[in-house]
mmCIF file with all atom_site columns, C-alpha atoms in Angstrom:
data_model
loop_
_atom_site.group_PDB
_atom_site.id
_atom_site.type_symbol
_atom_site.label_atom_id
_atom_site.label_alt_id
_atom_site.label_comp_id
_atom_site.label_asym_id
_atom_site.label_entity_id
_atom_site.label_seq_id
_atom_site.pdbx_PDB_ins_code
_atom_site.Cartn_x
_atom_site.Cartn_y
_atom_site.Cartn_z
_atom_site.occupancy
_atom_site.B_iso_or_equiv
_atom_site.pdbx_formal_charge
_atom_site.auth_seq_id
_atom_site.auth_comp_id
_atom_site.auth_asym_id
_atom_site.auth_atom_id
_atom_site.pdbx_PDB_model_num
ATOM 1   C CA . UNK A 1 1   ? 11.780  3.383   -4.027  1.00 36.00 ? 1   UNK A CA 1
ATOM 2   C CA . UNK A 1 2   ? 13.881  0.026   -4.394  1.00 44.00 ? 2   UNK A CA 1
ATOM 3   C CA . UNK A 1 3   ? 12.205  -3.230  -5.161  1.00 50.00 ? 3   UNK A CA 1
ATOM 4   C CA . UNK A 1 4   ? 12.664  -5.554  -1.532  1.00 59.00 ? 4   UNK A CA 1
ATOM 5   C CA . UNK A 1 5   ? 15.126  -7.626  -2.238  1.00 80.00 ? 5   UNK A CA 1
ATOM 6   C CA . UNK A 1 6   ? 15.032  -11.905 -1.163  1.00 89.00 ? 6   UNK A CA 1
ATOM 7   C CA . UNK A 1 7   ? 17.137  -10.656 1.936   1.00 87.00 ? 7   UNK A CA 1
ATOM 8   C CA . UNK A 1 8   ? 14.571  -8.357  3.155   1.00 88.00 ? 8   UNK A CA 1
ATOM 9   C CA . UNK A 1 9   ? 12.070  -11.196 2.755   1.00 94.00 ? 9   UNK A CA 1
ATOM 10  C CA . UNK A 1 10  ? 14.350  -13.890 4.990   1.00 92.00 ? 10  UNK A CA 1
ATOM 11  C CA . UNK A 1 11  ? 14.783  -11.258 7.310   1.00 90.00 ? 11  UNK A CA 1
ATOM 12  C CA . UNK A 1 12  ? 11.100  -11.207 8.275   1.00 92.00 ? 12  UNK A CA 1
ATOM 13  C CA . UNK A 1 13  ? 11.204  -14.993 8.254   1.00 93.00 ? 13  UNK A CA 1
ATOM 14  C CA . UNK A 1 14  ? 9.172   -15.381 4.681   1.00 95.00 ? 14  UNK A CA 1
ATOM 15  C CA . UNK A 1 15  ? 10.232  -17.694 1.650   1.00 95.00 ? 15  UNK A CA 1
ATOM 16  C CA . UNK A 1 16  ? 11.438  -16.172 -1.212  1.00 95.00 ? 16  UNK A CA 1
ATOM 17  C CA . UNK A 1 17  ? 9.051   -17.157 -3.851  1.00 95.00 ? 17  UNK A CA 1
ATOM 18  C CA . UNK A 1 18  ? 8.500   -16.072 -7.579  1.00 95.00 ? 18  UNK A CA 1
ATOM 19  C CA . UNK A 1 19  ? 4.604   -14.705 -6.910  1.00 96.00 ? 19  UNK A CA 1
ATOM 20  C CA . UNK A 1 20  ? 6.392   -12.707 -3.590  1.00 95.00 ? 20  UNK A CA 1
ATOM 21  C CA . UNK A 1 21  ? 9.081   -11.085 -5.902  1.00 95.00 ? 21  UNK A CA 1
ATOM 22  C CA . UNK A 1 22  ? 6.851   -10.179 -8.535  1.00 95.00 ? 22  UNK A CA 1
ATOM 23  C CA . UNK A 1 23  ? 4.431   -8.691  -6.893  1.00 96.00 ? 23  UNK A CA 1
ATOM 24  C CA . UNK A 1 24  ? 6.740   -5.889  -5.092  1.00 94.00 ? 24  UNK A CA 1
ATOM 25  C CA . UNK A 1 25  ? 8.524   -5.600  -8.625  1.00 94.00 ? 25  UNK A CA 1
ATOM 26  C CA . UNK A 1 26  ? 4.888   -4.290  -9.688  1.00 96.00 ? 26  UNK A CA 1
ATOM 27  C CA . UNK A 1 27  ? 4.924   -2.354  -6.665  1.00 95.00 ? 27  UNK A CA 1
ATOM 28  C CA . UNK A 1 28  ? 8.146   -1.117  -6.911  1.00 93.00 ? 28  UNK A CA 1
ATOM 29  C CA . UNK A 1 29  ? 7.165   1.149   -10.575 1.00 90.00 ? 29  UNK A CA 1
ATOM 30  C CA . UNK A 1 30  ? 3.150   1.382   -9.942  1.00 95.00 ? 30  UNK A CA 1
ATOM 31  C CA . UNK A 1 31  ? 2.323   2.995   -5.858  1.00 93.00 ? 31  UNK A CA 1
ATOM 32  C CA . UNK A 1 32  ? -1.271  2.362   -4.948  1.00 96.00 ? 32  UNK A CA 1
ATOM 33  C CA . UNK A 1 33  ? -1.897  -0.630  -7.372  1.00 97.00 ? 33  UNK A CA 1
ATOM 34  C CA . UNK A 1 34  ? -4.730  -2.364  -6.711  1.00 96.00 ? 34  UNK A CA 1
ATOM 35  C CA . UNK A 1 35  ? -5.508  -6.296  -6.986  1.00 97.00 ? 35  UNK A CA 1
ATOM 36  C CA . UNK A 1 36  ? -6.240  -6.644  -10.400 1.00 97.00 ? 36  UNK A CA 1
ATOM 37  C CA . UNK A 1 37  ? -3.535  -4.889  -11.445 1.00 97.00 ? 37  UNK A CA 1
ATOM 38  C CA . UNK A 1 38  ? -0.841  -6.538  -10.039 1.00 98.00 ? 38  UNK A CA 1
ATOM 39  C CA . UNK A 1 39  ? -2.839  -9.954  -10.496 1.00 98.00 ? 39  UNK A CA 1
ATOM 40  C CA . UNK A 1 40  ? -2.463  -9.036  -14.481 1.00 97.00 ? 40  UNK A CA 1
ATOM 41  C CA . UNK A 1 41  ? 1.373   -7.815  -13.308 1.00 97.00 ? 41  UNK A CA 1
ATOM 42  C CA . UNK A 1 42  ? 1.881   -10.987 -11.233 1.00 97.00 ? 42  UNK A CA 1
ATOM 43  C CA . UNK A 1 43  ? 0.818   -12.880 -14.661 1.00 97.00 ? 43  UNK A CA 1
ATOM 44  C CA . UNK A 1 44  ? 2.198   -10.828 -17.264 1.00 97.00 ? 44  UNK A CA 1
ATOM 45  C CA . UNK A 1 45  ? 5.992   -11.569 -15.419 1.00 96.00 ? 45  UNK A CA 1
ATOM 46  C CA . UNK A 1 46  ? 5.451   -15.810 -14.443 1.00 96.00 ? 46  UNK A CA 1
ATOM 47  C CA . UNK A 1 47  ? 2.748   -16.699 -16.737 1.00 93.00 ? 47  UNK A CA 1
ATOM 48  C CA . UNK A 1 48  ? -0.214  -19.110 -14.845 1.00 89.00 ? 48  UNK A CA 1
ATOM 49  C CA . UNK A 1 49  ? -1.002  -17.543 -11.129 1.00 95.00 ? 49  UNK A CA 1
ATOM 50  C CA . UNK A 1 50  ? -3.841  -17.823 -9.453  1.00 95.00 ? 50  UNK A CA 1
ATOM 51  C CA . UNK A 1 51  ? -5.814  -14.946 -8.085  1.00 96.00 ? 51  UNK A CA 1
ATOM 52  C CA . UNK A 1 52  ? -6.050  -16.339 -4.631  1.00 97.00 ? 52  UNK A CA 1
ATOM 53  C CA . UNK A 1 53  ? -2.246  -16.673 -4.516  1.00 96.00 ? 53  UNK A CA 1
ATOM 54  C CA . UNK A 1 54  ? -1.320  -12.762 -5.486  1.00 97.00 ? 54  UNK A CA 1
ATOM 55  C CA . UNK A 1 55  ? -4.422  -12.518 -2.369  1.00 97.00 ? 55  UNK A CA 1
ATOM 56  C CA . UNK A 1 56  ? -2.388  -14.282 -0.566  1.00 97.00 ? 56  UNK A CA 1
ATOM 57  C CA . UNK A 1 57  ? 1.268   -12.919 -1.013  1.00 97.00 ? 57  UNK A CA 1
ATOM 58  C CA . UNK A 1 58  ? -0.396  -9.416  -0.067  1.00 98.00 ? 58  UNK A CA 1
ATOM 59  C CA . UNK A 1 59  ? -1.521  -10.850 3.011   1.00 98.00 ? 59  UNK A CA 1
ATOM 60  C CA . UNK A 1 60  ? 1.645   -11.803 3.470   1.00 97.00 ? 60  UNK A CA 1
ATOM 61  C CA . UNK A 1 61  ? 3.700   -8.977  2.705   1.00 97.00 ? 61  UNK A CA 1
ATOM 62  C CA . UNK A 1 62  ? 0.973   -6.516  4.477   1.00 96.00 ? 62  UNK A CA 1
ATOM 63  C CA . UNK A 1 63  ? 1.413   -8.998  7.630   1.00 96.00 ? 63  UNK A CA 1
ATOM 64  C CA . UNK A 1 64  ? 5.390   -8.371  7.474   1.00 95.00 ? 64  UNK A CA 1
ATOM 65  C CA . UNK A 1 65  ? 4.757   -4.990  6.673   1.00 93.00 ? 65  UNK A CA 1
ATOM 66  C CA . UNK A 1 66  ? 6.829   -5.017  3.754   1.00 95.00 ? 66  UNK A CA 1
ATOM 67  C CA . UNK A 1 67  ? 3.784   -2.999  1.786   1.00 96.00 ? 67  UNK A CA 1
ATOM 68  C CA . UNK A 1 68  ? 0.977   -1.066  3.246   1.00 95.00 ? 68  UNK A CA 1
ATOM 69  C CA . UNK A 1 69  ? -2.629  -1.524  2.250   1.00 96.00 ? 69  UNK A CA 1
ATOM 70  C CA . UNK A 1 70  ? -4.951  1.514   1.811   1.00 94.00 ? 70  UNK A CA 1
ATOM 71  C CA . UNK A 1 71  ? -8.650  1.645   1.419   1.00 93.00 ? 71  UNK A CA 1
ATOM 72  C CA . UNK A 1 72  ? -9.860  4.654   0.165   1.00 91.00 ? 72  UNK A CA 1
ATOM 73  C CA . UNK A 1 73  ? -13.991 4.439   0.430   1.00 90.00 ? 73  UNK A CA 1
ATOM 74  C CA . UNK A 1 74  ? -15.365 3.700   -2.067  1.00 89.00 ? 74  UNK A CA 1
ATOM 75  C CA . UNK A 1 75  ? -12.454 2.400   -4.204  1.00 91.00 ? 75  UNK A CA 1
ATOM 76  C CA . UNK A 1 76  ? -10.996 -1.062  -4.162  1.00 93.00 ? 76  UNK A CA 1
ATOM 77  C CA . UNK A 1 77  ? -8.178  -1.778  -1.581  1.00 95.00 ? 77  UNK A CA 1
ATOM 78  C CA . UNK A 1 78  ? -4.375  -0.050  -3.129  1.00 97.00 ? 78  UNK A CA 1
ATOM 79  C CA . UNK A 1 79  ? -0.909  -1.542  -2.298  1.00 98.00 ? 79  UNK A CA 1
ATOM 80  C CA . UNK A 1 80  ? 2.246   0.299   -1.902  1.00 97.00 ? 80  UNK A CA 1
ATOM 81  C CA . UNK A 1 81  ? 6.025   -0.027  -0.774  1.00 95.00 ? 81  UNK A CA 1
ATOM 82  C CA . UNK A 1 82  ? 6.179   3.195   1.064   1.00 93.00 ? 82  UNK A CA 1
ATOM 83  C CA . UNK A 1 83  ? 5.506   2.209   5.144   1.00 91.00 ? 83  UNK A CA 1
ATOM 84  C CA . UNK A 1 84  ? 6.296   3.304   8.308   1.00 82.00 ? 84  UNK A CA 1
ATOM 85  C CA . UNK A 1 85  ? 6.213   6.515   7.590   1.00 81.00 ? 85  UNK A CA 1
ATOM 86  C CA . UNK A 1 86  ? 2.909   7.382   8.825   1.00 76.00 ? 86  UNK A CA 1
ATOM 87  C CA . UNK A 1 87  ? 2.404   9.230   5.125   1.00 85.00 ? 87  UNK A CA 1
ATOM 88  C CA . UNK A 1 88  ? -0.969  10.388  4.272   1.00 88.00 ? 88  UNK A CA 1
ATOM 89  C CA . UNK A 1 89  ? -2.857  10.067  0.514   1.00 92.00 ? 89  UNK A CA 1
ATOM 90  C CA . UNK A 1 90  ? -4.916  12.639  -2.036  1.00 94.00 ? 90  UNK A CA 1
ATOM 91  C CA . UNK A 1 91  ? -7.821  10.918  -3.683  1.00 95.00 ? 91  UNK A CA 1
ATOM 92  C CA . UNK A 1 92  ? -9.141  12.073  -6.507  1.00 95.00 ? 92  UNK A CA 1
ATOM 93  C CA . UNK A 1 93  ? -13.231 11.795  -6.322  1.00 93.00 ? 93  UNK A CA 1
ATOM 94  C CA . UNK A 1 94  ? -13.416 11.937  -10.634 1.00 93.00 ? 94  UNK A CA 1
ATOM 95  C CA . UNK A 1 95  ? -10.699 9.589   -11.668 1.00 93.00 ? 95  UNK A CA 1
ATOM 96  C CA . UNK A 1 96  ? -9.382  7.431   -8.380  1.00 92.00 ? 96  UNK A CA 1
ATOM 97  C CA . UNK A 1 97  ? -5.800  8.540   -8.833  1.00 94.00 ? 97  UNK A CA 1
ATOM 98  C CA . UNK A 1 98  ? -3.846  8.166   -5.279  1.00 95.00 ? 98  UNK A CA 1
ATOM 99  C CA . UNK A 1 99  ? -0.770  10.633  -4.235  1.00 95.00 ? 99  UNK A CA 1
ATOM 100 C CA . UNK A 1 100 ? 0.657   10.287  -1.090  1.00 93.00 ? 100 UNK A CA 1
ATOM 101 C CA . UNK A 1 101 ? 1.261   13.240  0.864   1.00 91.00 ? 101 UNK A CA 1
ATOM 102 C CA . UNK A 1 102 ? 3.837   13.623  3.514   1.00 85.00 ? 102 UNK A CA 1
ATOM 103 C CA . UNK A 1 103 ? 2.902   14.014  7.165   1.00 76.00 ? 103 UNK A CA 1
ATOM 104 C CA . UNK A 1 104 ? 2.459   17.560  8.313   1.00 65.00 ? 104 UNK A CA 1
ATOM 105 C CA . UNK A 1 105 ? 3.493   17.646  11.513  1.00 60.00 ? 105 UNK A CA 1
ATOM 106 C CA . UNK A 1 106 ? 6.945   15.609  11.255  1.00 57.00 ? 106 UNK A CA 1
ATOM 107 C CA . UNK A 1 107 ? 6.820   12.600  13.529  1.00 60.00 ? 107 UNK A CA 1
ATOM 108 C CA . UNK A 1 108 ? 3.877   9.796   13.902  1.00 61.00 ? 108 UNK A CA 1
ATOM 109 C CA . UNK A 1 109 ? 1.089   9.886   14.639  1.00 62.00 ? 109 UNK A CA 1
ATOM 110 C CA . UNK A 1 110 ? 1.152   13.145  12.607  1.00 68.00 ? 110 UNK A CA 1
ATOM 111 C CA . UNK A 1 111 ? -2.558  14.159  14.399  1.00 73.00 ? 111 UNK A CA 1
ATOM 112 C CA . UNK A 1 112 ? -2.542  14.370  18.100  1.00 75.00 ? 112 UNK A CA 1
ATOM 113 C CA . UNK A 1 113 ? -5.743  13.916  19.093  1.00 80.00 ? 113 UNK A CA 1
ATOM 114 C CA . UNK A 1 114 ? -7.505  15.644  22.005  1.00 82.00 ? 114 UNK A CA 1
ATOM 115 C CA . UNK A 1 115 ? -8.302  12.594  23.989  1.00 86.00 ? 115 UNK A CA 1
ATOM 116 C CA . UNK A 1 116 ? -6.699  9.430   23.101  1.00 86.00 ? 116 UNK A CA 1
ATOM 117 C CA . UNK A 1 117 ? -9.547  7.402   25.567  1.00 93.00 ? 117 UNK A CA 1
ATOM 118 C CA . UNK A 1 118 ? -6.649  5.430   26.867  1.00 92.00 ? 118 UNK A CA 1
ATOM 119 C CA . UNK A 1 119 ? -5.528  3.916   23.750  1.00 92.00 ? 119 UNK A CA 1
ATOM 120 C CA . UNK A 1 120 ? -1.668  4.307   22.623  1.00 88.00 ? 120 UNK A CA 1
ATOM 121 C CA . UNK A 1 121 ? -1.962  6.057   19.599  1.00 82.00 ? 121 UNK A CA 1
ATOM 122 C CA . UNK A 1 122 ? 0.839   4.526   17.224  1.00 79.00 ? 122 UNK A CA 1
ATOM 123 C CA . UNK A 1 123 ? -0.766  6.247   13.408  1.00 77.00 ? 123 UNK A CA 1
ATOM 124 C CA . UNK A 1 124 ? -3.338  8.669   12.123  1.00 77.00 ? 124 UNK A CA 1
ATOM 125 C CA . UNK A 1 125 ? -5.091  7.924   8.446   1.00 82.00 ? 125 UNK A CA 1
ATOM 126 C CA . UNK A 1 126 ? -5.756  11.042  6.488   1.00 85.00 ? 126 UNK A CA 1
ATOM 127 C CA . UNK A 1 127 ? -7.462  11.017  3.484   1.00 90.00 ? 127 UNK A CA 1
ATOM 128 C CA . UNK A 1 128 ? -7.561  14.349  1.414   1.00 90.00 ? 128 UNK A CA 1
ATOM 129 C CA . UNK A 1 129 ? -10.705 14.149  -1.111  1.00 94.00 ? 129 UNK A CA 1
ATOM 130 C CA . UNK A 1 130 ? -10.662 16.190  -4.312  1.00 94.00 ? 130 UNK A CA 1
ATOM 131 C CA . UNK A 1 131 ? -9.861  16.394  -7.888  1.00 96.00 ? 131 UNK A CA 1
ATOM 132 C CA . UNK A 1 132 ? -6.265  15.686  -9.445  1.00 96.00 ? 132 UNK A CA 1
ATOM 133 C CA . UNK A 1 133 ? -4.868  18.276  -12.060 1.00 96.00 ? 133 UNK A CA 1
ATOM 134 C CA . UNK A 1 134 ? -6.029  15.657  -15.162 1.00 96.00 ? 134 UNK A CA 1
ATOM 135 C CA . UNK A 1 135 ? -9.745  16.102  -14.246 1.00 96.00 ? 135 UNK A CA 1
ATOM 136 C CA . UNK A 1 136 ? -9.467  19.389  -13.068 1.00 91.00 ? 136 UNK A CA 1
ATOM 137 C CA . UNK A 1 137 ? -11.608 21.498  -15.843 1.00 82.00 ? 137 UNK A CA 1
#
């Protein structure tokens, strides 16, 4: 995974801004971080930043689909670089670690669904529950 560079961000029409950059460099070494996380990343690389403005670059960056947001229940909403691949994730229920596993079928949506009601089917979510090899007893 390569950080997005400032042409990737012009190319979608977005400013290149310090709080932008630094939060897919946090990205770009930690998959499925979550808010606070890469609010103490965000902080730890430019010093004083707000929380609503790391809110607000994901928004951004989600918008442009330059990161994907997941939302495992339960568990806080995770950011990560890898989209538009139609990838699925591996939750572990004991610890919250994330793993993304690749889609099984080959091509999006990944699931084909026995009635699609008249809706264009463009992704399936997956969510595999269990427990990672660190809690595993």
């Amino acid at each position: 995974m390569t950080t997005t560079t400032a042409d990737e961000l012009r190319s979608r029409g977005l400013r290149v801004t310090a709080p932008r950059l630094a939060v897919l460099a946090a990205l770009d070494g930690n998959p499925h971080a979550d808010t606070d996380f890469l609010v103490r990343a965000v902080r730890e690389r430019l010093g004083t930043v707000s929380t609503q403005a790391v809110y607000d670059v994901l928004r951004v960056l989600t918008a442009a689909s330059l990161i994907q947001r997941i939302e495992p229940a339960g568990h806080p909403a995770r950011y990560e670089l890898r989209v538009g691949d139609n990838h699925h994730h591996a939750v572990c229920r004991l610890c919250g670690a994330v793993v993304d596993v690749d889609c099984s079928v080959g091509h999006a949506p990944c699931l084909i669904p026995q009635t699609d009601h008249g809706f264009t089917i463009e992704s399936a979510e997956v969510t595999y529950w269990g427990t990672c090899p660190d809690c595993t007893p």
